[in-house]
mmCIF file of C-alpha atoms and ligand atoms in Angstrom:
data_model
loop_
_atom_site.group_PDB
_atom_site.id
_atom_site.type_symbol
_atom_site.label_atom_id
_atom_site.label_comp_id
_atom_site.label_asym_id
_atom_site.label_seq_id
_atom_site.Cartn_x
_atom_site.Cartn_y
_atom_site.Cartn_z
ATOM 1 C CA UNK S 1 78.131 6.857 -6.799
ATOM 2 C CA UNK S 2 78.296 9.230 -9.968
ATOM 3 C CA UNK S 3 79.935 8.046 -12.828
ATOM 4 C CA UNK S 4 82.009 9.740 -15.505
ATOM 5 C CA UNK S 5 79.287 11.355 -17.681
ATOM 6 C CA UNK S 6 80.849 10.504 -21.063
ATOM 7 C CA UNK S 7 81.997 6.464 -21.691
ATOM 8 C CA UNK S 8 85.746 6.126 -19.877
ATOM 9 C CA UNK S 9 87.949 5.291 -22.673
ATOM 10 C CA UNK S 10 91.541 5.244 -20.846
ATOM 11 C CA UNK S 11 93.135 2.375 -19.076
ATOM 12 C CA UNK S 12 93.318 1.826 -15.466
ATOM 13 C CA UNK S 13 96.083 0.033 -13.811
ATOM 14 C CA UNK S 14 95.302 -1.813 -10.212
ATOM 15 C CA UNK S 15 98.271 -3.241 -8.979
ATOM 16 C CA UNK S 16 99.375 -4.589 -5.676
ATOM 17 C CA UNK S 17 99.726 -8.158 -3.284
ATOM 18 C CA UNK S 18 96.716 -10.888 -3.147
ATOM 19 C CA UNK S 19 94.387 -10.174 -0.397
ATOM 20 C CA UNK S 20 94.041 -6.095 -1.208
ATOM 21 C CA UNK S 21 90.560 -6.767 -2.550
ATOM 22 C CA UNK S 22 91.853 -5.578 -6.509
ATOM 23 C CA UNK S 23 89.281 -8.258 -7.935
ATOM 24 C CA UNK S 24 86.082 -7.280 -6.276
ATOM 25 C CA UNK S 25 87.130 -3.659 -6.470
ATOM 26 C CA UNK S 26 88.164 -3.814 -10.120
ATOM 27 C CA UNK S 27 85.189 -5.272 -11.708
ATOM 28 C CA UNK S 28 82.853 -3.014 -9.949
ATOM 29 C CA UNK S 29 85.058 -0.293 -11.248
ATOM 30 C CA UNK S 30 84.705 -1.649 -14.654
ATOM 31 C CA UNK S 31 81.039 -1.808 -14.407
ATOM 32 C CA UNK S 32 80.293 1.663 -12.600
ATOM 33 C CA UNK S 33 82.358 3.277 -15.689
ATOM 34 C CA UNK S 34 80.561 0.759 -18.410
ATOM 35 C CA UNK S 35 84.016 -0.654 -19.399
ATOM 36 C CA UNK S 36 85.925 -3.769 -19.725
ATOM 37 C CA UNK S 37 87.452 -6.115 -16.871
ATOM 38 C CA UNK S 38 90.588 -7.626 -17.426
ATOM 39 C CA UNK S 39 92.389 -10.339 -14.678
ATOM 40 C CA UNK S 40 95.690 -10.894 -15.551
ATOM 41 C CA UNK S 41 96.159 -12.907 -12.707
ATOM 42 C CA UNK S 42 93.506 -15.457 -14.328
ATOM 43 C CA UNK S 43 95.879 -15.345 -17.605
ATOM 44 C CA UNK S 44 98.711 -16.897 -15.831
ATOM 45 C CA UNK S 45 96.539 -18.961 -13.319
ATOM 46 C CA UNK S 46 95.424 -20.621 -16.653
ATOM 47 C CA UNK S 47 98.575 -21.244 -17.588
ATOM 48 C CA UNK S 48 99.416 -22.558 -14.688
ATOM 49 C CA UNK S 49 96.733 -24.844 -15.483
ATOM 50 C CA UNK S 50 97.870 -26.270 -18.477
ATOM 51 C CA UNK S 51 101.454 -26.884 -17.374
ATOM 52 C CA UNK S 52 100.210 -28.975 -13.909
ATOM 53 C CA UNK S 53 97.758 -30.899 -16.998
ATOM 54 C CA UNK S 54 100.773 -31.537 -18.787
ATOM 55 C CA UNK S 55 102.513 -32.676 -15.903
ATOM 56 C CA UNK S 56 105.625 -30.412 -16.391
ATOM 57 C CA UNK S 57 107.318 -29.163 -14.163
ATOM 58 C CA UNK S 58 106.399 -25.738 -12.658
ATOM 59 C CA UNK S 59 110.114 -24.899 -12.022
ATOM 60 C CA UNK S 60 111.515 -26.140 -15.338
ATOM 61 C CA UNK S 61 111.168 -23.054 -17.664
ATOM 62 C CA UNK S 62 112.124 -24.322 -20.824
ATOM 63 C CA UNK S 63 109.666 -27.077 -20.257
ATOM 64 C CA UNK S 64 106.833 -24.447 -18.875
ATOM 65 C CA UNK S 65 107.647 -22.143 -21.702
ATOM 66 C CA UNK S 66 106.754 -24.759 -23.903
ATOM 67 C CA UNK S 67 103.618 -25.798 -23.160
ATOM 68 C CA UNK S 68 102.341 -22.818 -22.309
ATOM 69 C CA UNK S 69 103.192 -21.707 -26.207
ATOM 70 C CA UNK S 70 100.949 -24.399 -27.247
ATOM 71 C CA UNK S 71 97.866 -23.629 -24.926
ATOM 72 C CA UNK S 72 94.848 -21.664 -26.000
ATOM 73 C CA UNK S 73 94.058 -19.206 -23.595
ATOM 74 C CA UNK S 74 91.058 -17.416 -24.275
ATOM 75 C CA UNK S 75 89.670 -14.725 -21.217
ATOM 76 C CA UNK S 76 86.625 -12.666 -21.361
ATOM 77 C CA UNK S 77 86.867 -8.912 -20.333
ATOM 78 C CA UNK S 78 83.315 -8.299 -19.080
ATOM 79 C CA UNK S 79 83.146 -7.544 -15.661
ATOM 80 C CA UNK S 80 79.668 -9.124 -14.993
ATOM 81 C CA UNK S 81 80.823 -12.103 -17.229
ATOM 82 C CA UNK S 82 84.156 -13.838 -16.277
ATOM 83 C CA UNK S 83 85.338 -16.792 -17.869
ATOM 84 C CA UNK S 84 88.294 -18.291 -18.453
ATOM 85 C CA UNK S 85 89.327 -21.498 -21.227
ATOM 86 C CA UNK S 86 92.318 -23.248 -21.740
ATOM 87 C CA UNK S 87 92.004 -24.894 -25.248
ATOM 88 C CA UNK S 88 88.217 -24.944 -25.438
ATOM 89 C CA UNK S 89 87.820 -26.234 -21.781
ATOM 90 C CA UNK S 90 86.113 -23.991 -18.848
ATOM 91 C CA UNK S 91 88.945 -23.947 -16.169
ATOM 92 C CA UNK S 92 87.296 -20.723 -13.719
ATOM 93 C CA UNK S 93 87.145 -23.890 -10.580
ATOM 94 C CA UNK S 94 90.843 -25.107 -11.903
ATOM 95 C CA UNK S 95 92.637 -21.404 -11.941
ATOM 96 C CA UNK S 96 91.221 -21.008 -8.123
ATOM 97 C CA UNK S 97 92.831 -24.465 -6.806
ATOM 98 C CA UNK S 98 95.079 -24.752 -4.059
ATOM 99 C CA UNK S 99 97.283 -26.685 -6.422
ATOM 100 C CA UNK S 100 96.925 -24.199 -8.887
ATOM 101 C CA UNK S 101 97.794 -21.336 -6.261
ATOM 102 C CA UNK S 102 100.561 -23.533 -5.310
ATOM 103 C CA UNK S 103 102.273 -23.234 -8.348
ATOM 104 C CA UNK S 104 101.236 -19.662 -10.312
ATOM 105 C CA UNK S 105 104.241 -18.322 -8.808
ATOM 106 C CA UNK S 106 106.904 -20.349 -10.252
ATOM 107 C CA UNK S 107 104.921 -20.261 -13.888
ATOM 108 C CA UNK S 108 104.656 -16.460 -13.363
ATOM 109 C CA UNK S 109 108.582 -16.127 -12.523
ATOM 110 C CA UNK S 110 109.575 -17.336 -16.381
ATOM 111 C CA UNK S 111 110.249 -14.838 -18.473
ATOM 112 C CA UNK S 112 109.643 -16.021 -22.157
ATOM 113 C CA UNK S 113 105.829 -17.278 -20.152
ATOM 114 C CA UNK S 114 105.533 -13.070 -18.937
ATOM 115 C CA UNK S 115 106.475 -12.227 -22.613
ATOM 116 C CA UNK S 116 103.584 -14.219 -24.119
ATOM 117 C CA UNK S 117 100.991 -13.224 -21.709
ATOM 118 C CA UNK S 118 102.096 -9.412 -21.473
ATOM 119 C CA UNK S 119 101.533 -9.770 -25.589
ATOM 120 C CA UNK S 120 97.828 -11.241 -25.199
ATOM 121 C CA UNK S 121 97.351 -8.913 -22.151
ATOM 122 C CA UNK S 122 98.054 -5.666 -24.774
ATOM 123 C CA UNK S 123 96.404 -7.069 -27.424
ATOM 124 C CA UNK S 124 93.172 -7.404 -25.280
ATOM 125 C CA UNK S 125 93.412 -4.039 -23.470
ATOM 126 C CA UNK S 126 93.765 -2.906 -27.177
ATOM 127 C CA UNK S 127 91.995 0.606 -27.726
ATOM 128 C CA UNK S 128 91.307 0.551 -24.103
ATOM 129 C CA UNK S 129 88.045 1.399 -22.100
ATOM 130 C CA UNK S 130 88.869 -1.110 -19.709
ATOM 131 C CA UNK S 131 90.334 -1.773 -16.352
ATOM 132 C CA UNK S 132 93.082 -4.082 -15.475
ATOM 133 C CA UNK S 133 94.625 -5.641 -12.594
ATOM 134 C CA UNK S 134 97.429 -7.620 -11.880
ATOM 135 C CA UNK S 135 101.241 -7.123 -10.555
ATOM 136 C CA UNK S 136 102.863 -5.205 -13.385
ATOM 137 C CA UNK S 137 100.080 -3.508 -15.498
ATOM 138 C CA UNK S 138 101.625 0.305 -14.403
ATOM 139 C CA UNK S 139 104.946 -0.762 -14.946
ATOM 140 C CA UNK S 140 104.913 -2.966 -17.877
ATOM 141 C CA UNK S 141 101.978 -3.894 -19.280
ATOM 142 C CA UNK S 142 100.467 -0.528 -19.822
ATOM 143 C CA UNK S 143 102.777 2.226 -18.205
ATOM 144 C CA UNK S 144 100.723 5.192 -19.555
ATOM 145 C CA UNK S 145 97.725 3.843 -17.838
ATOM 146 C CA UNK S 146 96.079 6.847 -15.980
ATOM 147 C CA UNK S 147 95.258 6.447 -13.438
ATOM 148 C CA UNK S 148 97.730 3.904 -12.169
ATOM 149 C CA UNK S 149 96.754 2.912 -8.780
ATOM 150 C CA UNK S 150 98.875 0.341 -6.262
ATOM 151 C CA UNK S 151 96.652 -1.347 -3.748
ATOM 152 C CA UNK S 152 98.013 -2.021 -0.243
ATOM 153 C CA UNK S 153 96.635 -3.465 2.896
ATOM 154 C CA UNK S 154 97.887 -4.416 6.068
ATOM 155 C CA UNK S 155 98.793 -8.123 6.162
ATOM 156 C CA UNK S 156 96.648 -9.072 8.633
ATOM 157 C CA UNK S 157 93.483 -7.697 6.888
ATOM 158 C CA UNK S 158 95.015 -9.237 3.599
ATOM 159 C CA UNK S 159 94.737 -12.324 5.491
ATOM 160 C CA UNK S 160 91.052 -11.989 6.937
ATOM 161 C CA UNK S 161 89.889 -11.095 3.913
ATOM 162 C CA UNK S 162 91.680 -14.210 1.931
ATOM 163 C CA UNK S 163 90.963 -16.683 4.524
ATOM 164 C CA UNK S 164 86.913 -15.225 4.447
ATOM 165 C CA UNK S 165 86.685 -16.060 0.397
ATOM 166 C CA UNK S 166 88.255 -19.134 1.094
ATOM 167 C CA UNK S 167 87.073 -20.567 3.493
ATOM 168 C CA UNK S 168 90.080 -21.500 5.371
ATOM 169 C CA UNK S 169 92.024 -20.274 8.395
ATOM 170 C CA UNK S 170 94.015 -17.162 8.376
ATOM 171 C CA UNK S 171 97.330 -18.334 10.085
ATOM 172 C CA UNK S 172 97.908 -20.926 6.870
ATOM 173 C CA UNK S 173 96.271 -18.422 4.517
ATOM 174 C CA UNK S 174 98.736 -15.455 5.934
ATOM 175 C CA UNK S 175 101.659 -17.545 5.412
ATOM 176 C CA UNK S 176 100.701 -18.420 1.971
ATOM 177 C CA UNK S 177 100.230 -15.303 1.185
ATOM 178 C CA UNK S 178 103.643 -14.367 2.446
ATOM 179 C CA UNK S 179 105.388 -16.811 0.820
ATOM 180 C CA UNK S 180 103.478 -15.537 -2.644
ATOM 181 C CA UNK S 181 104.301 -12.029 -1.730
ATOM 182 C CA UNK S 182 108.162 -12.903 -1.407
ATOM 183 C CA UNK S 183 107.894 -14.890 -4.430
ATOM 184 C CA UNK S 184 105.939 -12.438 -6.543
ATOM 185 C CA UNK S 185 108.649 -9.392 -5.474
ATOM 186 C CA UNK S 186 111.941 -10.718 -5.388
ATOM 187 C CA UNK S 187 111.639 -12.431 -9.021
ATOM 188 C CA UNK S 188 113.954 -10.813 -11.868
ATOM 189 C CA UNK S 189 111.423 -10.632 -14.488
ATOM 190 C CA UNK S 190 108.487 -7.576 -13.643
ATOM 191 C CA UNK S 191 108.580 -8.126 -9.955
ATOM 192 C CA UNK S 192 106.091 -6.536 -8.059
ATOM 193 C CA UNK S 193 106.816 -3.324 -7.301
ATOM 194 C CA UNK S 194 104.929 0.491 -6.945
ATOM 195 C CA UNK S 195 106.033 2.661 -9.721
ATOM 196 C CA UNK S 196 107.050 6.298 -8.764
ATOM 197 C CA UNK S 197 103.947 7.258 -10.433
ATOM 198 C CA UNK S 198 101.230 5.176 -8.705
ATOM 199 C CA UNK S 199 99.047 6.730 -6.566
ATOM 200 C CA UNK S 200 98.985 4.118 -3.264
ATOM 201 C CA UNK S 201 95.921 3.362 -1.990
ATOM 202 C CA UNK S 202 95.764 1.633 1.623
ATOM 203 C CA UNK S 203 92.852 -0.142 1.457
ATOM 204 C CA UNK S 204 92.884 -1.603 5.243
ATOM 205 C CA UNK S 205 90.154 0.287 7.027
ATOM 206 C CA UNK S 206 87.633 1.202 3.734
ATOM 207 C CA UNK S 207 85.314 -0.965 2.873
ATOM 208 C CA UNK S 208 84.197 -1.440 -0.947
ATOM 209 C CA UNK S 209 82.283 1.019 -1.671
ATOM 210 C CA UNK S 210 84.775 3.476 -0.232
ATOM 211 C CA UNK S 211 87.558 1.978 -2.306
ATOM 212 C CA UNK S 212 84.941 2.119 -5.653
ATOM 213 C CA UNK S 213 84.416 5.647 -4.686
ATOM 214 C CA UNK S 214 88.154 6.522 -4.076
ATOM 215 C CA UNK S 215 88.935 4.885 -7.457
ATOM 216 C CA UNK S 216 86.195 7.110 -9.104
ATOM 217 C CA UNK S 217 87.288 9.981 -8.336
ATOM 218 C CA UNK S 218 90.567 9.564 -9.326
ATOM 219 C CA UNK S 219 89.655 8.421 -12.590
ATOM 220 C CA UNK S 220 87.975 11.541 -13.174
ATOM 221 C CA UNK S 221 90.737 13.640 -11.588
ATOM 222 C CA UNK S 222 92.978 11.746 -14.071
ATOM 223 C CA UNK S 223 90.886 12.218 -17.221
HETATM 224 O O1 DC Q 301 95.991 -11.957 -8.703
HETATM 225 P P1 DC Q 301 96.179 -13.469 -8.543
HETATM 226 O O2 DC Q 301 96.422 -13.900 -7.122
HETATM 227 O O3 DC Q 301 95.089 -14.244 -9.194
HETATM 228 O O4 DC Q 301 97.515 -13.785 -9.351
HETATM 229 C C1 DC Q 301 98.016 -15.075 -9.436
HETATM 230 C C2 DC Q 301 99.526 -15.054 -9.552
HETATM 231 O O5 DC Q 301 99.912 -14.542 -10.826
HETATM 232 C C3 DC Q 301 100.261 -14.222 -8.495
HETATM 233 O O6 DC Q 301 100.985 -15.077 -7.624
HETATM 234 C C4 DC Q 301 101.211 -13.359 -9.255
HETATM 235 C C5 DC Q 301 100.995 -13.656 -10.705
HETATM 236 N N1 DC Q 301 100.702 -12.463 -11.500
HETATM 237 C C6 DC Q 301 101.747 -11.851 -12.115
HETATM 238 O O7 DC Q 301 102.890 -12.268 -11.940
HETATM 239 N N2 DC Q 301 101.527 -10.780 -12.915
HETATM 240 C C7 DC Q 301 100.282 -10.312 -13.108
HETATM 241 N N3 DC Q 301 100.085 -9.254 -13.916
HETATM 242 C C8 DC Q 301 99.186 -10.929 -12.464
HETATM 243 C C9 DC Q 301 99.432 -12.011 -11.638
#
């Protein structure tokens, strides 16, 4: 795989459901183009993290909002190099817990929480040079990100794949990720959705390379 000969300085958006292989496929994005990795997704697992340590209640926003103001969250964007803290403490097991997972959704629903991490999120992505995934990068986050790029796959691969890193079995992993899905798209604040301008990418029959490849090329088609 060729990469763009001079160093990528734009933004890249990856959006789309759990399950559509954005992690794997971002990083090695990132890395193939020498720039940095950002996981949004990590951002508000972390929160997530602090407000189940707190013992608030995931569906209480004021209370949510609240701690989550007071928590250090500190992210790395390197994509060979991820690592996330929550007030000084390593939490990269904690984020991926089925408690955790449990529970992102509800944290992720409240707005003033979105506002605060869609702040650190730009902050981060900065002068740019980096690509970042999450739900809402090409529609909020970053919506002159080029190219902006909405991940789909069918939900029984979704599944597979899910229930593969896991570890577990795909008929409870496919309804979680249903539930998350419905969760994650019918909120009012930055649901999930495709923005007119995202290219869609169907990721169901390629593998990773072929999705790295894809994503190459439009990056240079876009630049
Ligand atoms: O990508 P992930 O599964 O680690 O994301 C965890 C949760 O965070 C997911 O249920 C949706 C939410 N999320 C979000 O609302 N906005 C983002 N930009 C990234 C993730």
């Amino acid at each position: 795989m060729v990469a763009p000969a001079s160093p990528f300085t734009g933004v890249v958006a990856l959006d789309g459901p759990s399950g559509t292989g954005k992690s794997t496929v971002a990083r090695r994005l990132a890395a193939v183009l020498g720039a940095r990795y950002l996981d949004t997704g990590a951002m508000y697992r972390a929160a997530t993290v602090a407000v189940l340590r707190a013992g608030a209640d995931p569906g209480d926003g004021a209370a949510t909002t609240t701690v989550v103001e007071a928590a250090r969250i500190e992210i790395t964007t390197d994509p060979a190099h991820q690592s996330v803290l929550l007030d000084g403490d390593a939490v990269d097991t904690a984020i991926r817990s089925d408690e955790t997972t449990a529970a992102v959704s509800a944290v992720s629903a409240v707005p003033s929480v979105r506002a605060m991490l869609v702040a650190a999120q730009r902050e981060l992505i900065g002068d740019g040079g980096i690509v970042v995934e999450g739900r809402d990068i090409g529609s909020v986050v970053w919506p002159t990100a080029r190219p902006k790029v909405f991940l789909t796959a069918s939900p029984q691969a979704r599944a597979e794949r899910r229930a593969g890193e896991l570890g577990a079995d795909v008929t409870q992993v496919s309804g979680d990720i249903a539930r998350r899905d419905g969760l994650d798209s019918s909120r009012a604040a930055s649901p999930l959705v495709r923005t007119d301008d995202a290219i869609e990418l169907d990721t169901t029959a390629l593998d990773v390379d072929a999705v790295v490849e894809r994503l190459v090329e439009l990056v240079r088609e876009s630049s």
